Coordinates of N, CA, C and O in Angstrom, one line a residue:
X796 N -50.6 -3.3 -53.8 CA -49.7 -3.5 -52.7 C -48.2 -3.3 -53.1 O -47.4 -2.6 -52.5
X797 N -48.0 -3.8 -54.1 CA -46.6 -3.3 -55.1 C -46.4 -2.3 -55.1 O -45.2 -2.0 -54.9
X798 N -47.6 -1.3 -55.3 CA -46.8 -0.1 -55.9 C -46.8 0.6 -54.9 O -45.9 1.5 -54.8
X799 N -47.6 0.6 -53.8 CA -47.6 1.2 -52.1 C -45.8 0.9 -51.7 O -45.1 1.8 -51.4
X800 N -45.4 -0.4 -51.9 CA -44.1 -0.8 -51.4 C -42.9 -0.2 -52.1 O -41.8 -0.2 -51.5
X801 N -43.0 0.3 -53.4 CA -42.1 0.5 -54.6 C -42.4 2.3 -54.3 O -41.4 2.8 -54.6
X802 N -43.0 2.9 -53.9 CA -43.5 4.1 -53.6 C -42.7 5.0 -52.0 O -42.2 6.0 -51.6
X803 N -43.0 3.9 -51.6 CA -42.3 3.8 -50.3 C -40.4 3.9 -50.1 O -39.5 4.5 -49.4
X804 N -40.5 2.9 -51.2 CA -38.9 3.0 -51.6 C -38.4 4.0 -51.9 O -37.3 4.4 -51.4
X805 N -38.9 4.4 -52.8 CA -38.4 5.4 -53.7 C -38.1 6.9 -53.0 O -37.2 7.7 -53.4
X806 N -39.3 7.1 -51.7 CA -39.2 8.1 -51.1 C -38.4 8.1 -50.0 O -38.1 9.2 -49.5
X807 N -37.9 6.9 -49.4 CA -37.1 6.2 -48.7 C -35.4 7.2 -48.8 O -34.7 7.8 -48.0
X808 N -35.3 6.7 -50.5 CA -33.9 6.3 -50.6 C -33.6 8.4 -51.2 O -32.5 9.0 -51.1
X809 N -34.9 9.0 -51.7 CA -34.9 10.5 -51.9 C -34.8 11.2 -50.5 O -34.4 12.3 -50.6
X810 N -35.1 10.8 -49.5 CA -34.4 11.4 -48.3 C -33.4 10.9 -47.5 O -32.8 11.5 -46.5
X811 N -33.1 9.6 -47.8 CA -32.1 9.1 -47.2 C -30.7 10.2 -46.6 O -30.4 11.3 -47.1
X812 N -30.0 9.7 -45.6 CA -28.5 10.1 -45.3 C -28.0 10.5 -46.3 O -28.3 10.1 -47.4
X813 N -26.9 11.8 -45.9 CA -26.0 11.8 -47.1 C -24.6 11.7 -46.4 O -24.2 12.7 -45.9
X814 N -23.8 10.5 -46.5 CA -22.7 10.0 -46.2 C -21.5 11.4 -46.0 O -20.6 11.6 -45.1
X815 N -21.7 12.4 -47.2 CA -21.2 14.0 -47.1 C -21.5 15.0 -46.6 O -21.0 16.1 -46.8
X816 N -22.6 14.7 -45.6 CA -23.3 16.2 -44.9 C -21.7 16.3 -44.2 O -20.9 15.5 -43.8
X817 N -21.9 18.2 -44.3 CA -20.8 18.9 -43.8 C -21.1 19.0 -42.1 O -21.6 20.1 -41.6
X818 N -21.0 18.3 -41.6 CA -21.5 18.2 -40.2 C -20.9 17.1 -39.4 O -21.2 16.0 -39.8
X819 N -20.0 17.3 -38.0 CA -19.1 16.4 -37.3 C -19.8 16.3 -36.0 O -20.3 17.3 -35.4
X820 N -19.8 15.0 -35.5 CA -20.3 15.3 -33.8 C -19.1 14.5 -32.8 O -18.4 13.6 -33.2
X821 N -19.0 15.1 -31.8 CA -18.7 14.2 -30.4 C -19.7 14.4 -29.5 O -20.8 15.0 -29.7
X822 N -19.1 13.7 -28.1 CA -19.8 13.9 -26.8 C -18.7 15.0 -26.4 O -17.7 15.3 -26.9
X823 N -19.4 15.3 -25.3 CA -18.7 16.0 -24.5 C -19.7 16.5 -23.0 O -20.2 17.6 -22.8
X824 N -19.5 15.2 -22.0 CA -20.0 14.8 -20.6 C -20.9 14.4 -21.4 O -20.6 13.8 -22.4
X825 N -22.4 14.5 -20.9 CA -23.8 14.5 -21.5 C -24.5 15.1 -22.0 O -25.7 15.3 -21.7
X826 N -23.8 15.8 -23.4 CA -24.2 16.3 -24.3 C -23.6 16.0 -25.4 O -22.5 15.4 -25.4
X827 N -24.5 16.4 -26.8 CA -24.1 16.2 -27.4 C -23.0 18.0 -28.5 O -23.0 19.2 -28.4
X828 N -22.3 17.3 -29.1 CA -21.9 18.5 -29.6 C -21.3 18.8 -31.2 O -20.2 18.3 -31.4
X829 N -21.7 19.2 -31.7 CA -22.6 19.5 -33.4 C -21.2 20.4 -34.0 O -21.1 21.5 -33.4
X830 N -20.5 20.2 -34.9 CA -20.1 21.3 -35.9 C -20.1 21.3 -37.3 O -20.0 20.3 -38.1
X831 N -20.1 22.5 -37.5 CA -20.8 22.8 -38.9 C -19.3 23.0 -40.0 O -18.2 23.6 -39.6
X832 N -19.4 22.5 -41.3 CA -18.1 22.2 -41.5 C -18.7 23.0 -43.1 O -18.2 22.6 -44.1
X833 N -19.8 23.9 -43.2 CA -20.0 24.6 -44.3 C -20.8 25.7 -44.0 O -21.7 25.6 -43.2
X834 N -20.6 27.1 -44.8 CA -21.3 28.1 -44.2 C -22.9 27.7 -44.6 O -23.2 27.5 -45.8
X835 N -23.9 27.8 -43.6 CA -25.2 28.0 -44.0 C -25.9 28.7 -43.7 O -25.4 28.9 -42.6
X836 N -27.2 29.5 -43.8 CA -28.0 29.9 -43.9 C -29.2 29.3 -42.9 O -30.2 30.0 -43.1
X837 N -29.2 28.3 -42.0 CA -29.9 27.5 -41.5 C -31.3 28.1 -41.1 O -31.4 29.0 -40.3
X838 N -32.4 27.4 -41.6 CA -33.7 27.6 -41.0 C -34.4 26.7 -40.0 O -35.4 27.1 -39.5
X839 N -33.7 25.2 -39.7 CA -34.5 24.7 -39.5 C -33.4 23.7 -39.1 O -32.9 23.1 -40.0
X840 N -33.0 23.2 -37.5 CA -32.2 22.0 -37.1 C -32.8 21.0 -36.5 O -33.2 21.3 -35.3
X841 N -33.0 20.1 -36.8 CA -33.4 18.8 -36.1 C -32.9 17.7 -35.5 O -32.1 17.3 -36.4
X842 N -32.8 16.8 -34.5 CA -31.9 15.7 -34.1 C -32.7 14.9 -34.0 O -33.9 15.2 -33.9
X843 N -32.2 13.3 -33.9 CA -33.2 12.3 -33.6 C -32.1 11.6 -33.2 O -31.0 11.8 -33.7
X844 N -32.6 10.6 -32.1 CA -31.8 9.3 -32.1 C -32.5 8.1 -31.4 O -33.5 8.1 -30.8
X845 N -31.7 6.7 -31.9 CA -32.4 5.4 -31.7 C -31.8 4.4 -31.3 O -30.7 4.8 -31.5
X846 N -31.8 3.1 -30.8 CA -31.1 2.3 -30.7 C -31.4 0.9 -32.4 O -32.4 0.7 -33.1
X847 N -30.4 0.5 -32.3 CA -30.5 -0.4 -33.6 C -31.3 -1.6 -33.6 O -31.4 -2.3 -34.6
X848 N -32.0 -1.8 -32.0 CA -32.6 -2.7 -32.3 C -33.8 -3.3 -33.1 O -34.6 -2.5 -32.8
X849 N -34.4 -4.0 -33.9 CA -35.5 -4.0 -34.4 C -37.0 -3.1 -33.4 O -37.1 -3.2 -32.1
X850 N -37.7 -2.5 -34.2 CA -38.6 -2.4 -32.9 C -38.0 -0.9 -32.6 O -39.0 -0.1 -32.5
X851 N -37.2 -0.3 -32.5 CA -36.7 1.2 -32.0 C -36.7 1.9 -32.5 O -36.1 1.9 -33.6
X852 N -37.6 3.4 -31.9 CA -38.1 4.1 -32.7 C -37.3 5.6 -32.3 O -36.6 6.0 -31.4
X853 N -37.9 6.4 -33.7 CA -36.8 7.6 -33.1 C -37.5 8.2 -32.0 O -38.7 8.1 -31.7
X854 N -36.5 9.0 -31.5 CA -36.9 9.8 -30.1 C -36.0 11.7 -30.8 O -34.9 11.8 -31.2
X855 N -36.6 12.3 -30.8 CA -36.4 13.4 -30.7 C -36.0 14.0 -29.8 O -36.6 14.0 -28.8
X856 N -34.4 15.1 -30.0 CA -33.9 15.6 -28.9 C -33.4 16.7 -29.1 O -32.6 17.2 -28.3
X857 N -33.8 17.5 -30.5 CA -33.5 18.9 -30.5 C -34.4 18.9 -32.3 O -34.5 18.2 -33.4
X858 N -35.2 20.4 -31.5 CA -35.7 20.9 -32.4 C -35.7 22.6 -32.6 O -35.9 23.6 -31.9
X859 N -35.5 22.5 -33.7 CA -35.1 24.5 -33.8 C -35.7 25.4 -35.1 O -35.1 25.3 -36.2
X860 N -36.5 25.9 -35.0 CA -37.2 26.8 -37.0 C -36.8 28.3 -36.6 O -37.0 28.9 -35.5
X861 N -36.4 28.6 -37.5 CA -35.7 30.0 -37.6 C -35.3 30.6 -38.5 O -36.0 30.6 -39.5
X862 N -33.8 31.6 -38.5 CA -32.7 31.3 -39.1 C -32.2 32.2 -38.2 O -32.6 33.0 -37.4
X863 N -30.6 31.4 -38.6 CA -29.8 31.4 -38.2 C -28.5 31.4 -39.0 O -28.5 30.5 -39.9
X864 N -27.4 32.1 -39.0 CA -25.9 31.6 -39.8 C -25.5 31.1 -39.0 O -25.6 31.4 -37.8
X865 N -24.8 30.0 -39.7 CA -24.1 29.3 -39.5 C -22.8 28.9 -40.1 O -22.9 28.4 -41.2
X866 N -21.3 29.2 -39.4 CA -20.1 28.9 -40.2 C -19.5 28.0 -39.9 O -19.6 27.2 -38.9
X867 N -18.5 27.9 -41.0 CA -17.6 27.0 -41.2 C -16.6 26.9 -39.7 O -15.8 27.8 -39.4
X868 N -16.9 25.9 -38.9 CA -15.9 25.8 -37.9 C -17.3 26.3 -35.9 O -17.0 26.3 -34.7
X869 N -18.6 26.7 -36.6 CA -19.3 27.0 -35.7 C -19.8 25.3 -34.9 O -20.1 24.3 -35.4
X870 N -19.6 25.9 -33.7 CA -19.6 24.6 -33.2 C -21.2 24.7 -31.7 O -21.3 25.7 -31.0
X871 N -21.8 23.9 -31.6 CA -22.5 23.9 -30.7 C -23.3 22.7 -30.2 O -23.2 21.6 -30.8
X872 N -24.0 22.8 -29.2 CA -24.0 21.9 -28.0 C -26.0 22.0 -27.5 O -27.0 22.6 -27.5
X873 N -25.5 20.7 -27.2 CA -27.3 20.1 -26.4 C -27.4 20.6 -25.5 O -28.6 21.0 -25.2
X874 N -26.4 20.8 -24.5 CA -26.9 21.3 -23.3 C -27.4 22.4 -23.2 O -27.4 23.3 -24.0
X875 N -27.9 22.4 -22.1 CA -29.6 23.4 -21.6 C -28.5 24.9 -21.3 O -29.1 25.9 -21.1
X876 N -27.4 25.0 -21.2 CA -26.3 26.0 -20.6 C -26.0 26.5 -22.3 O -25.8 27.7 -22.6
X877 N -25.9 25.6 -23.3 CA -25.3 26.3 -24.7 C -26.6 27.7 -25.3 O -27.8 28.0 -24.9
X878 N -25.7 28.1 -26.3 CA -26.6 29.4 -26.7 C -27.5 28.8 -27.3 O -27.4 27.7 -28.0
X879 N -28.9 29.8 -26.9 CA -30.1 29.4 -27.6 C -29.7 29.8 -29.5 O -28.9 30.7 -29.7
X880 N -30.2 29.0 -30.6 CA -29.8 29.2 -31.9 C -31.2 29.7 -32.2 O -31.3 30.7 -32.9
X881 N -32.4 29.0 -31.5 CA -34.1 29.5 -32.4 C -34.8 30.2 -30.9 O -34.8 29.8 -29.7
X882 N -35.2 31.2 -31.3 CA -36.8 31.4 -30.4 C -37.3 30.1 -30.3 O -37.6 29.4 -31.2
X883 N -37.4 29.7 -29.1 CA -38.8 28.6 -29.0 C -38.2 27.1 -28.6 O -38.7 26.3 -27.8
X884 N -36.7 27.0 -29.3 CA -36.3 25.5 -29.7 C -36.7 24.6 -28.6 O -37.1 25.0 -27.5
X885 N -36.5 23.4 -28.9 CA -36.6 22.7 -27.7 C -35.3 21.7 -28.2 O -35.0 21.3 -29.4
X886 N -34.7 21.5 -26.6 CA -33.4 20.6 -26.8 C -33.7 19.8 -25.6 O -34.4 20.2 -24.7
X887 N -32.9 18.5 -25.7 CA -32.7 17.9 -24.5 C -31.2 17.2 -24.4 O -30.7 17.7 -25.4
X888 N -30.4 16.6 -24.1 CA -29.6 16.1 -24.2 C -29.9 14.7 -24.6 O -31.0 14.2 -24.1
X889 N -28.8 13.7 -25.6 CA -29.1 12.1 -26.0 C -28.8 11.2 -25.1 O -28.4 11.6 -24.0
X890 N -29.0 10.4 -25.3 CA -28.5 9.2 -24.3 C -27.1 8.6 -25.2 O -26.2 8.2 -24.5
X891 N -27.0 8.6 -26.4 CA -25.6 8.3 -27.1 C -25.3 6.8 -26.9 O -24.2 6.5 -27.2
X892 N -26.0 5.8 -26.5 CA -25.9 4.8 -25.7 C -25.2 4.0 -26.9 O -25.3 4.3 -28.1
X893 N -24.5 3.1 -26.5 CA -23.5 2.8 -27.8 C -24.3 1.6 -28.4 O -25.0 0.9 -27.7
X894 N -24.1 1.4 -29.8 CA -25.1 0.4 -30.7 C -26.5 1.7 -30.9 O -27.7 1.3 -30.6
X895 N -26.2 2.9 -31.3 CA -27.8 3.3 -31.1 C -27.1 4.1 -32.3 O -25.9 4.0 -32.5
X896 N -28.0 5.0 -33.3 CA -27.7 5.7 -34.1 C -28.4 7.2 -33.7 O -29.3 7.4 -33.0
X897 N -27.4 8.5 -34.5 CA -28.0 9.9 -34.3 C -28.2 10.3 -35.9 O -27.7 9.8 -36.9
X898 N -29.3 11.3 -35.9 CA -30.0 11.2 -37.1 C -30.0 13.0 -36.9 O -30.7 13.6 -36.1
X899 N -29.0 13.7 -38.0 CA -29.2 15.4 -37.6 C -29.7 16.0 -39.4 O -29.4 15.7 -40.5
X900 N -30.3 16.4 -39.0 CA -30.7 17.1 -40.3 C -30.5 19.0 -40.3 O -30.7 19.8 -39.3
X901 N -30.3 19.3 -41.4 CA -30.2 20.7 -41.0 C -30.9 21.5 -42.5 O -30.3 21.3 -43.6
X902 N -31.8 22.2 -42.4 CA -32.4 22.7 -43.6 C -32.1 24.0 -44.0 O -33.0 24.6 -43.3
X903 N -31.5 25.0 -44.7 CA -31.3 25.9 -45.1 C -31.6 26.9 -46.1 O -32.1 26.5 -47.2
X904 N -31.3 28.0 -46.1 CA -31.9 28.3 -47.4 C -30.9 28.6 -48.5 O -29.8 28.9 -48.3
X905 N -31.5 28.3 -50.0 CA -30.4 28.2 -50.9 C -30.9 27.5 -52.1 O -31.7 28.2 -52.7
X906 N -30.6 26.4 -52.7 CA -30.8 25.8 -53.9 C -32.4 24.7 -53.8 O -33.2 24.5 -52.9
X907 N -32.4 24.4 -55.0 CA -33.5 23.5 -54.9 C -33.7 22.2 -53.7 O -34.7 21.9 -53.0
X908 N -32.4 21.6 -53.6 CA -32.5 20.5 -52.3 C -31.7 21.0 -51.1 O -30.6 20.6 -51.0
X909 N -32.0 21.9 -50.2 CA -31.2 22.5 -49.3 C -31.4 22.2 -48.1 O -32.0 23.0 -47.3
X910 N -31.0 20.9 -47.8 CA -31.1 20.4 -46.7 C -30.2 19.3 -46.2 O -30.2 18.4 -47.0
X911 N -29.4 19.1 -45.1 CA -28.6 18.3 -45.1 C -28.5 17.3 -43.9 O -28.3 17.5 -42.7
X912 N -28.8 16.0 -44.6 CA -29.1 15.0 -43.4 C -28.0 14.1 -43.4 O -27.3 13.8 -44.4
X913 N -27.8 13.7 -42.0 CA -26.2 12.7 -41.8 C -27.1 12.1 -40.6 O -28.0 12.7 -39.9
X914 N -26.7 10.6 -40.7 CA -27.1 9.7 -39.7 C -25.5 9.1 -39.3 O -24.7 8.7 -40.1
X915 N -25.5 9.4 -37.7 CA -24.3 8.7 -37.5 C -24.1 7.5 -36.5 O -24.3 7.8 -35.3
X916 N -24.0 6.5 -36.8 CA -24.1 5.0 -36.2 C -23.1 4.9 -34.9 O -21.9 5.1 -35.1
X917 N -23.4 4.7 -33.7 CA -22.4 4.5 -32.7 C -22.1 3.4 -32.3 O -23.0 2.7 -31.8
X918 N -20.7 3.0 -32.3 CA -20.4 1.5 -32.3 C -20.6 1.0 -30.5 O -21.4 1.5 -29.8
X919 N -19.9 0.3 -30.0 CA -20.1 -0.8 -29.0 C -19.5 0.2 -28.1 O -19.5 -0.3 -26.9
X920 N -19.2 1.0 -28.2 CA -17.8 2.1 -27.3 C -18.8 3.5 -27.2 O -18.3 4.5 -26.6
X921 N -20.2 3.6 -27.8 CA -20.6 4.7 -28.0 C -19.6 5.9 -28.5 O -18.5 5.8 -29.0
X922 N -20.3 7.0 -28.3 CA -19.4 8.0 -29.0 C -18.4 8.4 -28.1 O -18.3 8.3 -26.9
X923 N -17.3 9.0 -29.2 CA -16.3 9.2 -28.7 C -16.0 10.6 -27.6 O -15.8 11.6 -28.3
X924 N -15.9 10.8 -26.5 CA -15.3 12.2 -26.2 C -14.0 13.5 -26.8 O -13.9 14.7 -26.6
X925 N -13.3 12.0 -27.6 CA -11.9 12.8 -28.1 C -12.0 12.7 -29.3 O -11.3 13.6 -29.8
X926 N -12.4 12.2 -30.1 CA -12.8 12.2 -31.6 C -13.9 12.6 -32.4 O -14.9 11.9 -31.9
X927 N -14.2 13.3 -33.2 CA -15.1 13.6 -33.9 C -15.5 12.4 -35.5 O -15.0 12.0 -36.5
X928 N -17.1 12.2 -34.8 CA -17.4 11.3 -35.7 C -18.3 12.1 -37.1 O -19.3 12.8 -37.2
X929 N -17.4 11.7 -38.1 CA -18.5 12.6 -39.2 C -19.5 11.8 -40.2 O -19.7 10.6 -40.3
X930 N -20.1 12.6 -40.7 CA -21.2 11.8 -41.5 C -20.3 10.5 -42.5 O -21.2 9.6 -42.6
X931 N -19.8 10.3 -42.8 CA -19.0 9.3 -43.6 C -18.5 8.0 -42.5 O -18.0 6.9 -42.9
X932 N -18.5 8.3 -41.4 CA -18.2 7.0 -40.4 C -17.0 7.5 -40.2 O -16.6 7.3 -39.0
X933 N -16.4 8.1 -40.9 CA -14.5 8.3 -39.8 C -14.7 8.7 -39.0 O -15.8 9.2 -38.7
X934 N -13.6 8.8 -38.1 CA -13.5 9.3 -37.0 C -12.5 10.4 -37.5 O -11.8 9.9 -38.4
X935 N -12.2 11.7 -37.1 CA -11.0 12.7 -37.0 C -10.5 13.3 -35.7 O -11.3 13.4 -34.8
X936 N -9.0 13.7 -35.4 CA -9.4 14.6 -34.2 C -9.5 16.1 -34.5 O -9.2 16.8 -33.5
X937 N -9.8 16.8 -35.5 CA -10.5 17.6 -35.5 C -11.8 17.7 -36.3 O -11.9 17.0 -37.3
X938 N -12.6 18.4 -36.0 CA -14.2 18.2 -37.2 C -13.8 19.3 -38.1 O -13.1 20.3 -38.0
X939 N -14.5 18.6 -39.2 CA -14.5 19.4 -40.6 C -13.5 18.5 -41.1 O -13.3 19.1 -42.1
X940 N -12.6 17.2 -41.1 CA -11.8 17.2 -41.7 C -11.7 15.8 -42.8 O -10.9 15.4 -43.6
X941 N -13.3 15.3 -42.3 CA -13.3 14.3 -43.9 C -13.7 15.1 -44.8 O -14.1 16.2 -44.6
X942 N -13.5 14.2 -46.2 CA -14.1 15.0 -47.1 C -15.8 15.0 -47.4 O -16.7 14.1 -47.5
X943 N -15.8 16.7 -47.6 CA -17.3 16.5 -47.3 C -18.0 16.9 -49.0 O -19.2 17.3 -49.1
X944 N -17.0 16.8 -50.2 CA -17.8 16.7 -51.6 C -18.7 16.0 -52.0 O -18.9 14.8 -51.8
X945 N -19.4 16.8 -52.8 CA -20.5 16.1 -53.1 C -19.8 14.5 -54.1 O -20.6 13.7 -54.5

């Protein structure tokens, strides 16, 4: 049972968030809206989101396998009106509901770990329309502008 639990961990904390993914979000109406704050190669975008309560599970709200470039300063959107990025994808718009968390992962091609996940926590105010929240918790008013070093 130990080693099931210690196993578990370990794989846990090897995909965990990364506090530096190059990647900023706001709202904007009822959508959500994503920019890319490093050039990639992108194969493969995913979203999830949840509320913090015990018990809440992710819900999935954009899925995309492909590729795609993606640059520094490319910005885009949930809604059913923004450009399609994959053959096939499926999107829907989040609920963003405040106290809930968004979970984006973006996989690319490139080095041995090429993949970049940010979970971003939304406080009691949900997300912001005028500020960009980045993987590190700040807020900026423009994206790309915490530091996004490894």
């Amino acid at each position: 049972t130990i080693a099931i639990a210690v196993g578990v961990l370990l794989t846990g904390c090897e995909i965990g968030p990364d506090r530096n993914a190059p990647i900023s979000i706001k709202r904007d109406g009822e959508s959500l809206v994503v920019a890319i704050c490093e050039d990639l190669d992108a194969t493969r975008v995913a979203m999830e989101e949840r509320g913090l309560s015990f018990g809440d599970r992710w819900s999935n709200f954009w899925e995309g396998d492909g590729r795609v470039q993606l640059k520094v300063g490319d910005v885009f959107s949930t809604s059913v009106d923004g450009i399609t990025m994959f053959v096939g994808e499926r999107r829907s718009n989040p609920a963003m509901n405040p106290d809930s968390e968004i979970y984006v992962v973006i996989d690319y091609a490139g080095g041995e770990d090429s993949i970049h996940r940010a979970a971003f926590r939304l406080g009691t105010d949900g997300l912001s329309e005028t500020y960009w929240l980045n993987a590190d918790g700040s807020e900026t008013a423009e994206p790309c502008t915490a530091d996004h070093s490894p």
